[in-house]
Tab-separated table of C-alpha atoms and ligand atoms in Angstrom:
chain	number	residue	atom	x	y	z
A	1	UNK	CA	25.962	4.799	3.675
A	2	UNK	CA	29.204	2.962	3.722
A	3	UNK	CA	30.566	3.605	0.382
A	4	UNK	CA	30.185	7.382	0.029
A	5	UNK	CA	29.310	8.933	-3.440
A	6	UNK	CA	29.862	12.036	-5.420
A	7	UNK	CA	26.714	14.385	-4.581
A	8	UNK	CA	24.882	14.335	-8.139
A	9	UNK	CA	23.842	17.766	-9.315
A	10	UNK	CA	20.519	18.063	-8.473
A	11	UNK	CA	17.749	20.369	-11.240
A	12	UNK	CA	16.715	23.606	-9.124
A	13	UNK	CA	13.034	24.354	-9.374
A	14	UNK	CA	11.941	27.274	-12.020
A	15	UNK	CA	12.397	30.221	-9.553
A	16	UNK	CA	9.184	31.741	-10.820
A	17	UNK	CA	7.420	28.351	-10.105
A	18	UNK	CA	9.116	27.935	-7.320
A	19	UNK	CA	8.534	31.374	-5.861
A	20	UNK	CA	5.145	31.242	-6.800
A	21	UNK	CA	4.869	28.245	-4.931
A	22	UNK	CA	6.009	29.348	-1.762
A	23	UNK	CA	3.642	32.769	-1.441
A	24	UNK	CA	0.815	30.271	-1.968
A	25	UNK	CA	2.108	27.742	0.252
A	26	UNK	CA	2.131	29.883	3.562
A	27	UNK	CA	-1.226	30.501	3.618
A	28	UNK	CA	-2.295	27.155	2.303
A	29	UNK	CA	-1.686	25.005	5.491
A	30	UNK	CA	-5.110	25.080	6.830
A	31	UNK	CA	-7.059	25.438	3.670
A	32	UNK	CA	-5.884	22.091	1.656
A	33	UNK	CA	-8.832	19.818	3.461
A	34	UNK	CA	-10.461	18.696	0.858
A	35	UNK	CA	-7.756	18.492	-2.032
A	36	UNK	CA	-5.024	16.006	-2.870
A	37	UNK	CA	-2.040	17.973	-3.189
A	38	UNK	CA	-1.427	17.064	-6.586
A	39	UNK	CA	-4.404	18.758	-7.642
A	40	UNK	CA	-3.500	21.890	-5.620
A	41	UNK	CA	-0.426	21.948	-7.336
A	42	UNK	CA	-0.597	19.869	-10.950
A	43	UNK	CA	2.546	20.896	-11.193
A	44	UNK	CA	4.278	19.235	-8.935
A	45	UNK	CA	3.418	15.430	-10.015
A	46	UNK	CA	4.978	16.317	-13.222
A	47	UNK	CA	4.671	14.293	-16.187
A	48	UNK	CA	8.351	13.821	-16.369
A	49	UNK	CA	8.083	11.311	-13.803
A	50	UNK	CA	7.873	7.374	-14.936
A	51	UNK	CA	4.749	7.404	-12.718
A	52	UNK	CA	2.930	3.548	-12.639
A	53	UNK	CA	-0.394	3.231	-14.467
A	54	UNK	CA	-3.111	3.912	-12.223
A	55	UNK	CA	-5.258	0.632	-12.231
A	56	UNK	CA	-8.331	2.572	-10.715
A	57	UNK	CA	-8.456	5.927	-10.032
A	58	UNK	CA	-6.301	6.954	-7.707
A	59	UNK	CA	-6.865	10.311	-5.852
A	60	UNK	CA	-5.255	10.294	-2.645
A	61	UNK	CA	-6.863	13.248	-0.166
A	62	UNK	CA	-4.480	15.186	1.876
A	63	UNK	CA	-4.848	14.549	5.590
A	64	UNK	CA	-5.092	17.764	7.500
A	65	UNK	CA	-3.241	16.760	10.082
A	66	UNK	CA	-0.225	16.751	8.244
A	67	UNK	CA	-0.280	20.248	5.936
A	68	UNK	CA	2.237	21.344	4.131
A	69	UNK	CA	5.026	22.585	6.469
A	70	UNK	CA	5.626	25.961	7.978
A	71	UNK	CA	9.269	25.539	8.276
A	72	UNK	CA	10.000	24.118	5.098
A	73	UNK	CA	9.042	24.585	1.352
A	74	UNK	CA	7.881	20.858	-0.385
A	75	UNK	CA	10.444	19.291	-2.469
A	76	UNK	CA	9.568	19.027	-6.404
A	77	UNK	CA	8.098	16.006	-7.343
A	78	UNK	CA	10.918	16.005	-10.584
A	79	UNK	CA	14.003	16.865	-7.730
A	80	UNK	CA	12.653	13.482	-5.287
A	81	UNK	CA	11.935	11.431	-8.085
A	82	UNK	CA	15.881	11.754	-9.379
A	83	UNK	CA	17.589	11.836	-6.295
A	84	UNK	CA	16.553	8.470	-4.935
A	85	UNK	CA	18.717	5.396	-2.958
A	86	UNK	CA	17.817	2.266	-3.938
A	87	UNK	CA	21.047	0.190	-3.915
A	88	UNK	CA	18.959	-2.775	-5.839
A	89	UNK	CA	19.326	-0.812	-8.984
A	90	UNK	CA	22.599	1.736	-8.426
A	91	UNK	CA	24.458	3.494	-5.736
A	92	UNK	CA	24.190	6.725	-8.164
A	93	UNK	CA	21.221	8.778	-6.800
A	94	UNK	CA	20.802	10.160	-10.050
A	95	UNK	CA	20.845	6.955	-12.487
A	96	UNK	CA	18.039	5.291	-9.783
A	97	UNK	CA	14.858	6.777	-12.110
A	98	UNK	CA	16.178	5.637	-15.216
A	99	UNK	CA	17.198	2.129	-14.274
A	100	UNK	CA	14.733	1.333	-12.648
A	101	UNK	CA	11.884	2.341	-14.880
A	102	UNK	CA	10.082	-0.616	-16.571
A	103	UNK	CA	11.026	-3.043	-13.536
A	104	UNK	CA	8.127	-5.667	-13.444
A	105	UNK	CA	5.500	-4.759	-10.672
A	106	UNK	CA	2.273	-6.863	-11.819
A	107	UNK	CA	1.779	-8.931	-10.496
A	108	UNK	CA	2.907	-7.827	-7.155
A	109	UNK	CA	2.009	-9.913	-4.315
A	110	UNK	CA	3.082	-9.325	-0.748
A	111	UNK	CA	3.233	-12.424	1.967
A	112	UNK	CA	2.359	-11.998	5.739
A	113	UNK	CA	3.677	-14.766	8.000
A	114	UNK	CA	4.944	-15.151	11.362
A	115	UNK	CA	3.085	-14.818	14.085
A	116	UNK	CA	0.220	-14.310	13.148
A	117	UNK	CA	-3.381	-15.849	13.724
A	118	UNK	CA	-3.489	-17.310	9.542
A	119	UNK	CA	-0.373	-16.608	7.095
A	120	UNK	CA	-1.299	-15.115	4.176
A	121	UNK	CA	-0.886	-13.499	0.811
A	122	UNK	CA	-2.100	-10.384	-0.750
A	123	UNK	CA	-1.780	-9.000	-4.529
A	124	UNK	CA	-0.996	-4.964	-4.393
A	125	UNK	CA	-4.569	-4.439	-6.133
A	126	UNK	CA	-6.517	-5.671	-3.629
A	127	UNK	CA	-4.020	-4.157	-1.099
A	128	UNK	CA	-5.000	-1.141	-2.435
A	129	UNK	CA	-8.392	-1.419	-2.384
A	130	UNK	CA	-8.901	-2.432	1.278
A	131	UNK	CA	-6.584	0.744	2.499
A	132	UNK	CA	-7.371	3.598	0.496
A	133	UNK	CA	-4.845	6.107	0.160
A	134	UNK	CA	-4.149	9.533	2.136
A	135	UNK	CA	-1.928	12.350	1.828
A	136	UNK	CA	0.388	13.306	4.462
A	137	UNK	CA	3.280	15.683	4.033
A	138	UNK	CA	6.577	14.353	6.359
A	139	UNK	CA	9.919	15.162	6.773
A	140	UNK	CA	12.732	12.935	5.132
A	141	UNK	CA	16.310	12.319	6.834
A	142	UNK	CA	18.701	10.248	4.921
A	143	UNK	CA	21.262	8.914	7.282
A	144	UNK	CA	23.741	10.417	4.808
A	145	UNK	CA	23.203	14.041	5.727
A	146	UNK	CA	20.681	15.565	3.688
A	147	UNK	CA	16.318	15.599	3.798
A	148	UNK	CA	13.192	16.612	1.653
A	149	UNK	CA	10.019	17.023	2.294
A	150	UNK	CA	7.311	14.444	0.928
A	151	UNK	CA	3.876	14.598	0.469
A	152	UNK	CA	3.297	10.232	0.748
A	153	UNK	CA	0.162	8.637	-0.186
A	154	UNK	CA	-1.193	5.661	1.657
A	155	UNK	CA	-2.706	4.556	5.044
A	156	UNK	CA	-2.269	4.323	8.399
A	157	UNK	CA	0.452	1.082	8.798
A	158	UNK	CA	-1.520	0.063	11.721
A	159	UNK	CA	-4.483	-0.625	10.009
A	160	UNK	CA	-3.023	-3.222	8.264
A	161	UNK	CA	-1.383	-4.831	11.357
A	162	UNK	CA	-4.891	-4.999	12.586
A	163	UNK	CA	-5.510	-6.309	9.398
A	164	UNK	CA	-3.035	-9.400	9.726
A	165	UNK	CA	-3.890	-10.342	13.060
A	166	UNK	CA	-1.146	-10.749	14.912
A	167	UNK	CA	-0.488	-13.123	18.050
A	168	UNK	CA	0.377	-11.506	21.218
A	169	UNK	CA	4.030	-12.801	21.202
A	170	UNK	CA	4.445	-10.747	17.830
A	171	UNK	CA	7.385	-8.135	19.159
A	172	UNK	CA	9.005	-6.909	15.766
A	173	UNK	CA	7.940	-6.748	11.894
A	174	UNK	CA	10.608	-8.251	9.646
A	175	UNK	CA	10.163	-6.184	5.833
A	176	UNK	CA	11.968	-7.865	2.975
A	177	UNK	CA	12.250	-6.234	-0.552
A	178	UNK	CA	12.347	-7.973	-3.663
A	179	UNK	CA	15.465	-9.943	-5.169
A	180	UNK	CA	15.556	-9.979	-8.934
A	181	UNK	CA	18.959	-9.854	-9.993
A	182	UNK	CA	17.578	-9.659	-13.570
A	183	UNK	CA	16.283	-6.412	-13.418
A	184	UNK	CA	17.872	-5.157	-10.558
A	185	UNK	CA	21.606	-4.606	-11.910
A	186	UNK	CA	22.573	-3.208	-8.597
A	187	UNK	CA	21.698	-6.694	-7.599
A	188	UNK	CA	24.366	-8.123	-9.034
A	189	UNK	CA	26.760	-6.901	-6.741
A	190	UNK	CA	26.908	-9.646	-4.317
A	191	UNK	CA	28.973	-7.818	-1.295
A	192	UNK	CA	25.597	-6.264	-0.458
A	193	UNK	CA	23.496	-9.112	1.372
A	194	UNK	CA	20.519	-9.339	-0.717
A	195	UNK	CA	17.338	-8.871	-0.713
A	196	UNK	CA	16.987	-5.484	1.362
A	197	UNK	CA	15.992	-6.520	4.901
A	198	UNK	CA	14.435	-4.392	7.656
A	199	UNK	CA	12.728	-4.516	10.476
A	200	UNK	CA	10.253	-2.371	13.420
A	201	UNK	CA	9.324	-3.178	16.534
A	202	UNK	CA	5.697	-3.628	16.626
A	203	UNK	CA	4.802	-0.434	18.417
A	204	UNK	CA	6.618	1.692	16.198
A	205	UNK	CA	4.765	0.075	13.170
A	206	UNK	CA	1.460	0.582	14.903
A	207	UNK	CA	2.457	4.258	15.483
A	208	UNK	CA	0.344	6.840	14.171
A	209	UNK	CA	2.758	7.897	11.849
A	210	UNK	CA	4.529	4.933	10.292
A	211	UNK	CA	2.624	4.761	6.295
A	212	UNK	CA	2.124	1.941	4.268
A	213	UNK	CA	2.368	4.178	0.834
A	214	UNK	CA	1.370	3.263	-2.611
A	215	UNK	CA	1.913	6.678	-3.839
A	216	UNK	CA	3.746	10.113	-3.577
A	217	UNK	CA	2.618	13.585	-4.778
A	218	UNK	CA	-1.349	12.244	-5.673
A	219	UNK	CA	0.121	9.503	-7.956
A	220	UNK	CA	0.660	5.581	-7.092
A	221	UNK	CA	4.744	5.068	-6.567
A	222	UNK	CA	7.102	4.957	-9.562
A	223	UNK	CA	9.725	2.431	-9.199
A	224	UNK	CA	12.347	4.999	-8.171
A	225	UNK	CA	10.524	5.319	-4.743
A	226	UNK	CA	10.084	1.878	-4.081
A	227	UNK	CA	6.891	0.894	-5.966
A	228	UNK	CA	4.450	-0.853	-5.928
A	229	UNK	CA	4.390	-0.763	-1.950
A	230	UNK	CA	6.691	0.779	0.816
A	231	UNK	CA	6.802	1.786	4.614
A	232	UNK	CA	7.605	5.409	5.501
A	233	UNK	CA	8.594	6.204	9.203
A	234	UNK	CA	9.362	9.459	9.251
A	235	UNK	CA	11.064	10.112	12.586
A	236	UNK	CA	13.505	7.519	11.484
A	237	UNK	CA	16.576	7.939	8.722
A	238	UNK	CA	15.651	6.966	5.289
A	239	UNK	CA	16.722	3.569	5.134
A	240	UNK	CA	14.360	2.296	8.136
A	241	UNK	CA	11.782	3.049	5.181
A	242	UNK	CA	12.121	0.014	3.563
A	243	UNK	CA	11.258	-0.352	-0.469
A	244	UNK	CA	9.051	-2.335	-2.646
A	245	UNK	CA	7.801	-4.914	-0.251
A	246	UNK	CA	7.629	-8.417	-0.926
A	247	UNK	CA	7.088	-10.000	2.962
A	248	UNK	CA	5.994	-9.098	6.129
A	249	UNK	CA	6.999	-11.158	8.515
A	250	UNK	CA	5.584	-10.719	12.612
A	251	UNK	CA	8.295	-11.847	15.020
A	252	UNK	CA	9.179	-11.933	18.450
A	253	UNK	CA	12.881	-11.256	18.680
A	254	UNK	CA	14.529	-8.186	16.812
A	255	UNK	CA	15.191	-9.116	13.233
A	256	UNK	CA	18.719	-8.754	11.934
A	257	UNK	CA	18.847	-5.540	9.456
A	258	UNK	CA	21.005	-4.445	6.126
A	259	UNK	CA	22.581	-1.805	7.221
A	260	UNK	CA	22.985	-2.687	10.591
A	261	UNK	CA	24.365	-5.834	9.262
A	262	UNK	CA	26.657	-4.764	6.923
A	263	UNK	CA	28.329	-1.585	9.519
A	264	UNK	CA	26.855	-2.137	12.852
A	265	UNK	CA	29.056	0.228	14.278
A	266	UNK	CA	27.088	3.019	11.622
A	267	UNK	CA	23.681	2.237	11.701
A	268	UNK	CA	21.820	1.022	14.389
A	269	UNK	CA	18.753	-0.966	14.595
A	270	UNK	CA	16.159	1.587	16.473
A	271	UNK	CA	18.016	4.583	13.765
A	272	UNK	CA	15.643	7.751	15.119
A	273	UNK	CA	17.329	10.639	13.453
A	274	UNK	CA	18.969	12.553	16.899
A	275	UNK	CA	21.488	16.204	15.823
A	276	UNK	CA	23.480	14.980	19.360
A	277	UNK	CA	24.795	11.659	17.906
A	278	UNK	CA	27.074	11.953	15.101
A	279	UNK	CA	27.607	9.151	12.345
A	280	UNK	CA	31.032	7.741	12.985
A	281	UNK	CA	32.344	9.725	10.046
A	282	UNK	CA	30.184	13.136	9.922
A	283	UNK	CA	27.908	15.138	12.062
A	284	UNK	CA	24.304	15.019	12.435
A	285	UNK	CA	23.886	18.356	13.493
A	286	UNK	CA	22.668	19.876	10.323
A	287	UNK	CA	21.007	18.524	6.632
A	288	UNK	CA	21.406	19.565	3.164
A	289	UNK	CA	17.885	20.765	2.147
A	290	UNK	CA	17.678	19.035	-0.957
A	291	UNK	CA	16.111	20.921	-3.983
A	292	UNK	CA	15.572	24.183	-1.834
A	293	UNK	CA	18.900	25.718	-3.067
A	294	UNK	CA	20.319	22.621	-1.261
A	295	UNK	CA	20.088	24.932	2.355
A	296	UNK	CA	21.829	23.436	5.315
A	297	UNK	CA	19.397	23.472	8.597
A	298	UNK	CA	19.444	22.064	11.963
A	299	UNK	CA	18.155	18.407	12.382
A	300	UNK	CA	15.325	18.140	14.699
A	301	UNK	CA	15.269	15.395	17.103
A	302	UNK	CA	13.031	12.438	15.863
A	303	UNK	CA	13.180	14.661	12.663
A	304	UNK	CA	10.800	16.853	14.147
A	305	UNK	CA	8.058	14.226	15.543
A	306	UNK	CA	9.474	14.267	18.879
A	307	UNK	CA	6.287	15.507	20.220
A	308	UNK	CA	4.544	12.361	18.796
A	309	UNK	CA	7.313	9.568	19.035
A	310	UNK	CA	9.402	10.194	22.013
A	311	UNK	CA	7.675	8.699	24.893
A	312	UNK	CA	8.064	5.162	22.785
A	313	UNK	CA	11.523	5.535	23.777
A	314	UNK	CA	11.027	6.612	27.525
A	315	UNK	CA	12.111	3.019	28.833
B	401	LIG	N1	14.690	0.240	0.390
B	401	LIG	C1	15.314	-0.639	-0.411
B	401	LIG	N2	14.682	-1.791	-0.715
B	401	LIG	N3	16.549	-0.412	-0.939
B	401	LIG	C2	17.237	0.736	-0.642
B	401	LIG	O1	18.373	0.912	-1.133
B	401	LIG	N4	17.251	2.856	0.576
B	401	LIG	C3	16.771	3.522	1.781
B	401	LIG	C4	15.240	3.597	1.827
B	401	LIG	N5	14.658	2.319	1.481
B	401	LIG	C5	16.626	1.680	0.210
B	401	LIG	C6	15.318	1.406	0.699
B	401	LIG	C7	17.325	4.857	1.930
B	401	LIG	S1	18.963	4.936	2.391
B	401	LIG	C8	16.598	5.986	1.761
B	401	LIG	S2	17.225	7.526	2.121
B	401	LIG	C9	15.221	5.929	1.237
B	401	LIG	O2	14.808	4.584	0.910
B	401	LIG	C10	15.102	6.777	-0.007
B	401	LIG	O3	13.769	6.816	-0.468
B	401	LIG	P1	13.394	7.680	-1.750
B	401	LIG	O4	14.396	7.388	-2.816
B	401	LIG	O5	12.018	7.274	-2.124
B	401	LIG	O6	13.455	9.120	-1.346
């Protein structure tokens, strides 16, 4: 992002866990049907993690479509859930967890307007009820240079587009976050142009790929990643994966975004994560694996979804 920050030290995984891990991992790919992943591997939604109360039970089944990966080894739950951006609390990866812990999530209600047959409102409960949860492993790509790999929990985005009934002039989805300066201390620094603002075009949100998650490793979303509700695109850098969503808003011109606001020159509005175009101040060309002994790899093009996304750019 603009203002760059001292890499916090990140905790390696136990190398016998880890190692462990890994032997059963590459012959789990096909095999994990029927399980959530946090049940294949209790370990890995650790305890350590402020997770949110479950309301009901929540027991998200992984989605064999999207295994675990062959190329890459799952980040611990305890490594993603400290290494987190969300500028509404701190710019310090590392302090993210712990300051944002006990923010206020119930009630949680989420607005849908625009363009759209009938605006409406919807509490995260009921949310959650009407789109049951999934598990799907993805690739993460922070803009800044460095990636994990997720297993997210939550449904097919297009579902709930369906869901909202938008008009046929609908063209882009505007996503705001919340804005409570109160308990959001990053908040209070007004040179950032809050609330967090993004924004899709309609056929990316309708994608296959683009999740509406409630949870991450088999457990709804602590605060740290942007509970009680989020968007993940995954052939997109991070920060197209907008946090703890407050409105929805169907539109028919492109919506103005954060980033792209505040550098426009550094982060673009479309943002597919592509090795051949640097950032204006570093290369895209490789990532910091983050976790995994913090390995540098290639970047894929469209993070490795090319197969999937690509031909939504062919025009
Ligand atoms: N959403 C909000 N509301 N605020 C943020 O600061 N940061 C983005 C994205 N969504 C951000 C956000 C960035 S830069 C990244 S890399 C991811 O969230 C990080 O998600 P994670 O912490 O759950 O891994």
């Amino acid at each position: 992002m603009k203002r760059r920050l001292p890499e916090p030290r990140v905790t390696p995984t136990p190398e016998a866990l880890f190692l462990g891990r890994r032997k059963f991992l590459k012959g789990v790919g096909q095999g994990l049907g029927a399980l959530s992943l946090a049940s294949a591997f209790p370990l890995l939604g650790s305890a350590a993690d402020p997770v949110a109360p479950a309301k009901s039970p929540y027991a998200p089944r992984l989605n064999p479509a999207f295994p675990p990966l062959a190329d890459r080894r799952l980040t611990p739950a305890a490594v993603a859930g400290r290494y987190n951006n969300f500028y509404e609390f701190t710019t310090d990866k590392a302090s993210v967890a712990r300051l944002a812990a006990g923010f206020p999530t119930d009630p949680w209600t989420i607005t849908v307007g625009g363009l759209v047959e009938k605006p409406f409102s919807i509490g995260i409960e009921d949310l959650m009820a009407r789109f049951p949860a999934e598990e799907r492993i993805y690739r993460m790509r922070c803009v800044e240079g460095w990636s994990m790999v997720v297993p997210w929990d939550g449904f097919p985005f297009a579902k709930f587009i369906d869901y909202c009934k938008p008009l046929s002039a609908a063209r882009h989805l505007r996503f705001v976050s919340f804005n409570d300066p109160k308990h959001a201390p990053g908040q209070r620094d007004t040179s950032f142009p809050w609330p967090y603002y993004e924004g899709l075009r309609l056929d990316e949100a309708r994608h296959d790929l683009t999740l509406g998650v409630t949870g991450v490793y088999g457990k709804p979303l602590p605060m740290q990643h942007g509970a009680p509700f989020r968007v993940v695109v995954p052939w997109k850098y991070g920060y197209k994966s907008p946090k703890s969503i407050v409105s929805i808003e169907f539109v028919a011109q492109q919506p103005p975004t954060f980033w792209n606001d505040l550098a426009p020159d550094e982060y673009s509005y479309l943002s597919n994560v592509d090795p051949r175009v640097p950032h204006p101040r570093w290369s895209q060309e490789t990532e910091r694996d983050i976790g995994n002994d913090d390995l540098r790899i290639p970047t894929l093009p469209y993070n490795g979804y090319a197969d999937q996304v690509a031909s939504l750019y062919k025009s």
